[in-house]
């Protein structure tokens, strides 16, 4: 869908460039006037297509700064690159082919040779509007392919419509591929749309690692990790900008490339950065890893590497669907100490006759070590970090909770989730929250959480512990 949209939006930019410049065509005048007309058309194409694709790239990046930079630099570099490529292509054609007129295989080849450098320079200019050399190279490759195909389309369309127009005018056919506004319009649209399509296609095929947003605003959005340092945060200039939550700092974390490896580093954020549920300062990423930044979850993906199957995290029980609970006696809702087997009643004895048997020493009964009387939650991040909340009865979590003060967490709903006691942990039930309730990174409606499991409510995490 993204490639299709890119194809059509770039084609519309080419059509707009043609509509602006076509009224200035010199008609049947000198070749010098036609050269100037063609140059104006090329510059207009370069500026509008560059602004369109560069702006689209900036919009996909996700911030106003990236959008405006893509529009401005795309237009500027696109106009310069297209005009320079047009001049280079024309010089190569004159050097190799001399004056080629009429229609035929040599004309098609000459046109491809003339326009391929235009596509190369325009694509490189669009890629460099993101201030990234890798994208400039990818743009050059995509632009070259798109321009070469566009040149071939121009000759096919020019032959059909050019001959038709000359016949209507009663003019002998000579250079039918060069006449008529319709062929030029088709040329502008085909050249622009194919350049836009192949720039996007080459970028998609050549990326080696990227992030996919799996939870948060604009889910399924993706960012290629093309820079040496890819910053994640609330900054407008971050390569992966995440807005809408004040718990996310301006430069919350960064992914740096070291050889073929990608390393995630926390940027000193108060609430921390998590990988697969574990808070980290630095960690090497592997395909399928889930990164938690505030309320956002991002999955790290690599080309030709599938996400490995993951078992339960260390010291954590697997998240299982909640089974219907059997009716329980009122006093059994909280686990109690195991009862000792019922003893047979002893016969009354005379205290004065209680003497130890031979060979035995009198012993004293000591109380056993206290067993857990239930389970509770301990906050592991945010302002509540380190605070314990016993789950004696059903406990409601959210901004409106009177038991757990979470009014600070703007990603939590007012009535977000309920946690109730269970024989081996707690039962977590989502109360129709906006951003969902998670256990060990898995979104749930109702499930059991055991000792060590991480429950995430908004941007706050709690660990289940015995109390």
XYZ file of N, CA and C in Angstrom, residues 277-410:
402
model
N 10.769 -7.204 28.611
C 10.318 -7.127 29.987
C 11.396 -6.842 31.002
N 12.670 -6.759 30.601
C 13.778 -6.519 31.534
C 14.317 -5.104 31.340
N 14.489 -4.381 32.426
C 15.073 -3.041 32.331
C 16.557 -3.170 32.019
N 17.026 -2.364 31.074
C 18.416 -2.477 30.623
C 19.079 -1.101 30.616
N 20.385 -1.110 30.728
C 21.189 0.065 30.436
C 21.782 -0.044 29.041
N 22.134 -1.268 28.657
C 22.674 -1.538 27.323
C 22.422 -3.005 27.006
N 21.999 -3.282 25.781
C 21.729 -4.663 25.394
C 21.832 -4.800 23.883
N 22.437 -5.902 23.443
C 22.474 -6.204 22.020
C 21.117 -6.746 21.598
N 20.614 -6.259 20.471
C 19.284 -6.631 20.010
C 19.355 -7.823 19.068
N 18.313 -8.646 19.132
C 18.173 -9.794 18.240
C 16.784 -9.739 17.611
N 16.654 -10.338 16.436
C 15.389 -10.294 15.706
C 14.248 -10.767 16.597
N 13.198 -9.973 16.645
C 12.029 -10.314 17.442
C 12.003 -9.697 18.813
N 13.102 -9.082 19.267
C 13.117 -8.464 20.589
C 12.067 -7.350 20.667
N 11.435 -7.237 21.825
C 10.416 -6.214 22.053
C 10.999 -5.142 22.975
N 11.010 -3.911 22.488
C 11.547 -2.769 23.235
C 10.375 -1.979 23.797
N 10.433 -1.674 25.099
C 9.383 -0.891 25.751
C 9.948 0.479 26.106
N 9.329 1.525 25.552
C 9.691 2.905 25.852
C 8.423 3.601 26.320
N 8.292 3.789 27.635
C 7.053 4.330 28.160
C 5.898 3.415 27.778
N 4.818 3.965 27.205
C 3.686 3.127 26.822
C 3.847 2.472 25.458
N 4.958 2.745 24.786
C 5.144 2.246 23.420
C 5.920 0.932 23.417
N 5.518 0.031 22.532
C 6.250 -1.199 22.296
C 6.720 -1.227 20.848
N 7.999 -1.497 20.664
C 8.603 -1.554 19.337
C 9.284 -2.906 19.163
N 9.063 -3.531 18.026
C 9.708 -4.813 17.758
C 10.884 -4.604 16.819
N 12.020 -5.183 17.204
C 13.237 -5.081 16.396
C 13.240 -6.215 15.382
N 13.421 -5.873 14.114
C 13.392 -6.861 13.035
C 14.640 -6.720 12.178
N 15.106 -7.849 11.636
C 16.273 -7.855 10.762
C 15.958 -8.642 9.506
N 16.587 -8.246 8.414
C 16.368 -8.908 7.135
C 16.876 -10.341 7.187
N 16.073 -11.252 6.666
C 16.421 -12.680 6.582
C 16.610 -13.342 7.940
N 16.078 -12.728 8.993
C 16.156 -13.333 10.324
C 14.781 -13.312 10.954
N 14.224 -14.489 11.141
C 12.923 -14.595 11.784
C 13.090 -14.478 13.287
N 12.056 -14.015 13.938
C 12.088 -13.912 15.397
C 12.140 -15.305 15.991
N 13.112 -15.583 16.894
C 13.207 -16.914 17.492
C 12.043 -17.185 18.428
N 11.718 -18.465 18.552
C 10.687 -18.849 19.510
C 11.212 -18.635 20.912
N 10.439 -17.983 21.729
C 10.880 -17.647 23.073
C 10.054 -18.408 24.092
N 10.727 -19.004 25.031
C 10.036 -19.643 26.137
C 9.763 -18.621 27.215
N 9.261 -19.084 28.367
C 9.015 -18.146 29.461
C 10.305 -17.486 29.917
N 10.204 -16.225 30.303
C 11.365 -15.508 30.800
C 11.844 -16.154 32.099
N 13.125 -16.052 32.448
C 13.616 -16.630 33.697
C 12.820 -16.131 34.898
N 12.516 -17.092 35.800
C 11.804 -16.801 37.042
C 10.397 -16.276 36.797
N 9.846 -16.602 35.641
C 8.491 -16.138 35.358
C 7.664 -17.301 34.842
N 6.482 -17.431 35.359
C 5.581 -18.457 34.866
C 4.926 -17.997 33.581
N 4.547 -18.928 32.733
C 3.901 -18.539 31.480
C 2.532 -17.936 31.729
N 2.161 -16.980 30.881
C 0.848 -16.369 30.989
C -0.175 -17.331 30.417
N -1.164 -17.721 31.199
C -2.163 -18.667 30.770
C -3.527 -18.001 30.800
N -4.422 -18.421 29.878
C -5.777 -17.863 29.912
C -6.451 -18.181 31.239
N -7.266 -17.266 31.680
C -7.958 -17.443 32.941
C -9.007 -18.527 32.815
N -8.952 -19.523 33.709
C -9.962 -20.571 33.748
C -11.103 -20.111 34.651
N -12.328 -20.572 34.322
C -13.448 -20.192 35.197
C -13.165 -20.616 36.625
N -13.354 -19.714 37.537
C -13.046 -19.985 38.933
C -14.196 -20.746 39.580
N -13.863 -21.781 40.357
C -14.862 -22.549 41.078
C -15.302 -21.755 42.303
N -16.583 -21.958 42.673
C -17.037 -21.257 43.890
C -16.168 -21.627 45.073
N -15.792 -20.670 45.835
C -14.896 -20.887 46.962
C -15.562 -20.393 48.234
N -15.234 -21.052 49.300
C -15.739 -20.609 50.595
C -15.162 -19.244 50.905
N -15.913 -18.420 51.612
C -15.448 -17.043 51.861
C -14.078 -16.976 52.498
N -13.747 -17.894 53.390
C -12.485 -17.820 54.103
C -11.333 -18.374 53.302
N -11.602 -18.909 52.068
C -10.527 -19.515 51.288
C -10.025 -18.596 50.189
N -10.462 -17.329 50.161
C -10.039 -16.429 49.090
C -8.590 -16.041 49.212
N -8.053 -16.073 50.422
C -6.648 -15.761 50.626
C -5.959 -17.023 51.097
N -4.866 -17.461 50.447
C -4.187 -18.683 50.854
C -3.798 -18.608 52.323
N -4.075 -19.655 53.060
C -3.734 -19.733 54.469
C -2.635 -20.766 54.662
N -2.154 -20.804 55.889
C -1.154 -21.827 56.219
C -1.774 -23.208 56.082
N -0.995 -24.127 55.553
C -1.490 -25.486 55.415
C -1.824 -26.035 56.795
N -3.000 -26.685 56.847
C -3.406 -27.257 58.121
C -2.685 -28.568 58.349
N -2.356 -28.817 59.579
C -1.734 -30.087 59.956
C -2.773 -31.184 59.930
N -2.390 -32.418 59.587
C -3.353 -33.522 59.605
C -4.002 -33.599 60.978
N -5.285 -33.929 60.928
C -6.030 -33.990 62.187
C -5.486 -35.113 63.056
N -5.188 -34.791 64.305
C -4.621 -35.748 65.250
C -5.730 -36.441 66.018
N -5.489 -37.680 66.376
C -6.421 -38.393 67.237
C -6.357 -37.776 68.632
N -7.507 -37.644 69.244
C -7.483 -37.054 70.599
C -6.708 -37.924 71.568
N -5.948 -37.304 72.417
C -5.133 -38.014 73.389
C -5.935 -38.256 74.664
N -5.648 -39.365 75.300
C -6.296 -39.662 76.568
C -5.767 -38.709 77.639
N -6.594 -38.322 78.508
C -6.117 -37.438 79.590
C -5.006 -38.108 80.380
N -4.044 -37.322 80.668
C -2.897 -37.854 81.409
C -2.673 -37.037 82.658
N -2.127 -37.688 83.593
C -1.796 -37.005 84.839
C -0.493 -36.260 84.639
N -0.488 -34.948 84.776
C 0.746 -34.204 84.526
C 1.924 -34.708 85.330
N 1.670 -35.270 86.479
C 2.800 -35.709 87.311
C 3.442 -36.958 86.772
N 2.776 -37.632 85.822
C 3.324 -38.882 85.297
C 4.008 -38.672 83.957
N 4.168 -37.415 83.475
C 4.791 -37.171 82.177
C 6.288 -37.196 82.353
N 6.876 -38.354 82.124
C 8.322 -38.506 82.221
C 8.837 -39.033 80.909
N 10.031 -38.621 80.479
C 10.578 -39.104 79.211
C 10.845 -40.585 79.277
N 10.643 -41.226 78.100
C 10.942 -42.642 78.010
C 12.449 -42.829 77.960
N 12.897 -44.013 78.357
C 14.346 -44.251 78.329
C 14.899 -44.076 76.919
N 16.049 -43.481 76.843
C 16.736 -43.301 75.557
C 16.257 -42.114 74.770
N 15.357 -41.351 75.288
C 14.838 -40.205 74.553
C 15.059 -38.945 75.365
N 15.339 -37.884 74.699
C 15.520 -36.602 75.352
C 14.256 -35.779 75.182
N 13.907 -34.991 76.127
C 12.727 -34.127 75.955
C 12.999 -33.132 74.820
N 12.003 -32.898 74.008
C 12.143 -31.941 72.902
C 11.081 -30.882 73.021
N 11.376 -29.717 72.400
C 10.426 -28.612 72.399
C 9.955 -28.376 70.965
N 8.705 -28.022 70.763
C 8.149 -27.744 69.439
C 8.358 -26.274 69.111
N 9.056 -26.018 68.027
C 9.301 -24.652 67.571
C 8.331 -24.332 66.440
N 7.893 -23.113 66.330
C 6.982 -22.774 65.217
C 7.726 -22.847 63.889
N 7.014 -23.271 62.839
C 7.615 -23.346 61.506
C 7.826 -21.932 60.966
N 8.701 -21.849 59.924
C 8.936 -20.553 59.282
C 7.633 -20.057 58.692
N 7.346 -18.766 58.780
C 6.077 -18.254 58.255
C 5.988 -18.478 56.754
N 4.846 -18.975 56.300
C 4.611 -19.199 54.875
C 3.933 -17.974 54.293
N 4.042 -17.766 52.964
C 3.392 -16.609 52.368
C 1.898 -16.622 52.648
N 1.395 -15.481 53.077
C -0.032 -15.377 53.355
C -0.810 -14.888 52.154
N -0.143 -14.610 51.048
C -0.803 -14.130 49.848
C 0.219 -13.550 48.891
N -0.283 -12.737 47.974
C 0.582 -12.158 46.944
C 0.291 -10.670 46.834
N 1.236 -9.975 46.262
C 1.081 -8.536 46.092
C 1.835 -8.044 44.874
N 1.775 -6.739 44.678
C 2.443 -6.098 43.547
C 3.495 -5.142 44.077
N 4.618 -5.064 43.370
C 5.632 -4.061 43.669
C 5.911 -3.279 42.391
N 5.802 -1.959 42.467
C 6.066 -1.117 41.294
C 7.555 -1.146 40.979
N 7.882 -1.349 39.699
C 9.291 -1.466 39.303
C 9.782 -0.246 38.540
N 8.903 0.705 38.233
C 9.349 1.916 37.544
C 8.387 3.049 37.861
N 8.738 4.233 37.392
C 7.895 5.393 37.600
C 7.971 5.927 39.020
N 7.123 6.890 39.359
C 7.153 7.510 40.698
C 6.871 6.532 41.826
N 6.188 5.420 41.548
C 5.849 4.445 42.592
C 6.913 3.377 42.779
N 8.023 3.460 42.067
C 9.030 2.394 42.085
C 9.406 2.010 43.511
N 9.330 0.687 43.790
C 9.684 0.165 45.101
C 8.516 0.068 46.072
N 7.362 0.629 45.718
C 6.198 0.588 46.608
C 5.464 -0.744 46.444
N 5.072 -1.350 47.588
C 4.380 -2.638 47.575
C 2.892 -2.440 47.841
N 2.083 -3.254 47.156
C 0.636 -3.200 47.308
C 0.111 -4.628 47.468
N -0.210 -5.044 48.711
C -0.744 -6.397 48.909
C -2.090 -6.561 48.213
N -2.308 -7.748 47.648
C -3.574 -8.050 46.979
C -4.368 -8.974 47.910
N -5.017 -8.391 48.889
C -5.813 -9.151 49.853
C -7.191 -9.433 49.278
N -7.721 -8.448 48.575
C -9.003 -8.576 47.888
C -8.840 -7.950 46.510
N -9.916 -7.876 45.760
C -9.839 -7.286 44.424
C -9.296 -5.866 44.508
N -8.249 -5.579 43.705
C -7.557 -4.285 43.722
C -7.684 -3.663 42.345
N -8.214 -2.455 42.284
C -8.407 -1.787 41.000
C -7.247 -0.837 40.728
N -6.752 -0.867 39.505
C -5.635 -0.011 39.089
C -6.110 0.955 38.011
N -5.589 2.167 38.065
C -5.945 3.186 37.083
C -5.780 4.568 37.677
N -6.018 5.585 36.843
C -5.833 6.955 37.320
C -6.815 7.312 38.435
N -7.965 6.634 38.471
C -8.943 6.935 39.490
C -8.867 6.033 40.706
N -7.838 5.183 40.775
C -7.729 4.247 41.878
C -7.460 4.981 43.191
N -8.145 4.529 44.263
C -7.904 5.093 45.585
C -6.881 4.280 46.368
N -6.543 3.076 45.864
C -5.592 2.215 46.563
C -4.179 2.346 46.018
N -4.061 2.538 44.708
C -2.758 2.687 44.061
C -2.744 4.041 43.361
N -2.023 5.036 43.867
C -2.074 6.399 43.315
C -1.388 6.488 41.947
N -2.169 6.388 40.875
C -1.623 6.414 39.516
C -2.130 7.611 38.719
N -2.547 8.659 39.393
C -3.067 9.830 38.678
C -2.022 10.450 37.756
N -0.736 10.211 38.020
C 0.351 10.772 37.210
C 0.447 10.123 35.833
N -0.063 8.885 35.689
C 0.154 8.086 34.475
C -0.922 8.400 33.444
N -0.607 9.253 32.477
C -1.577 9.669 31.474
C -1.900 8.569 30.468
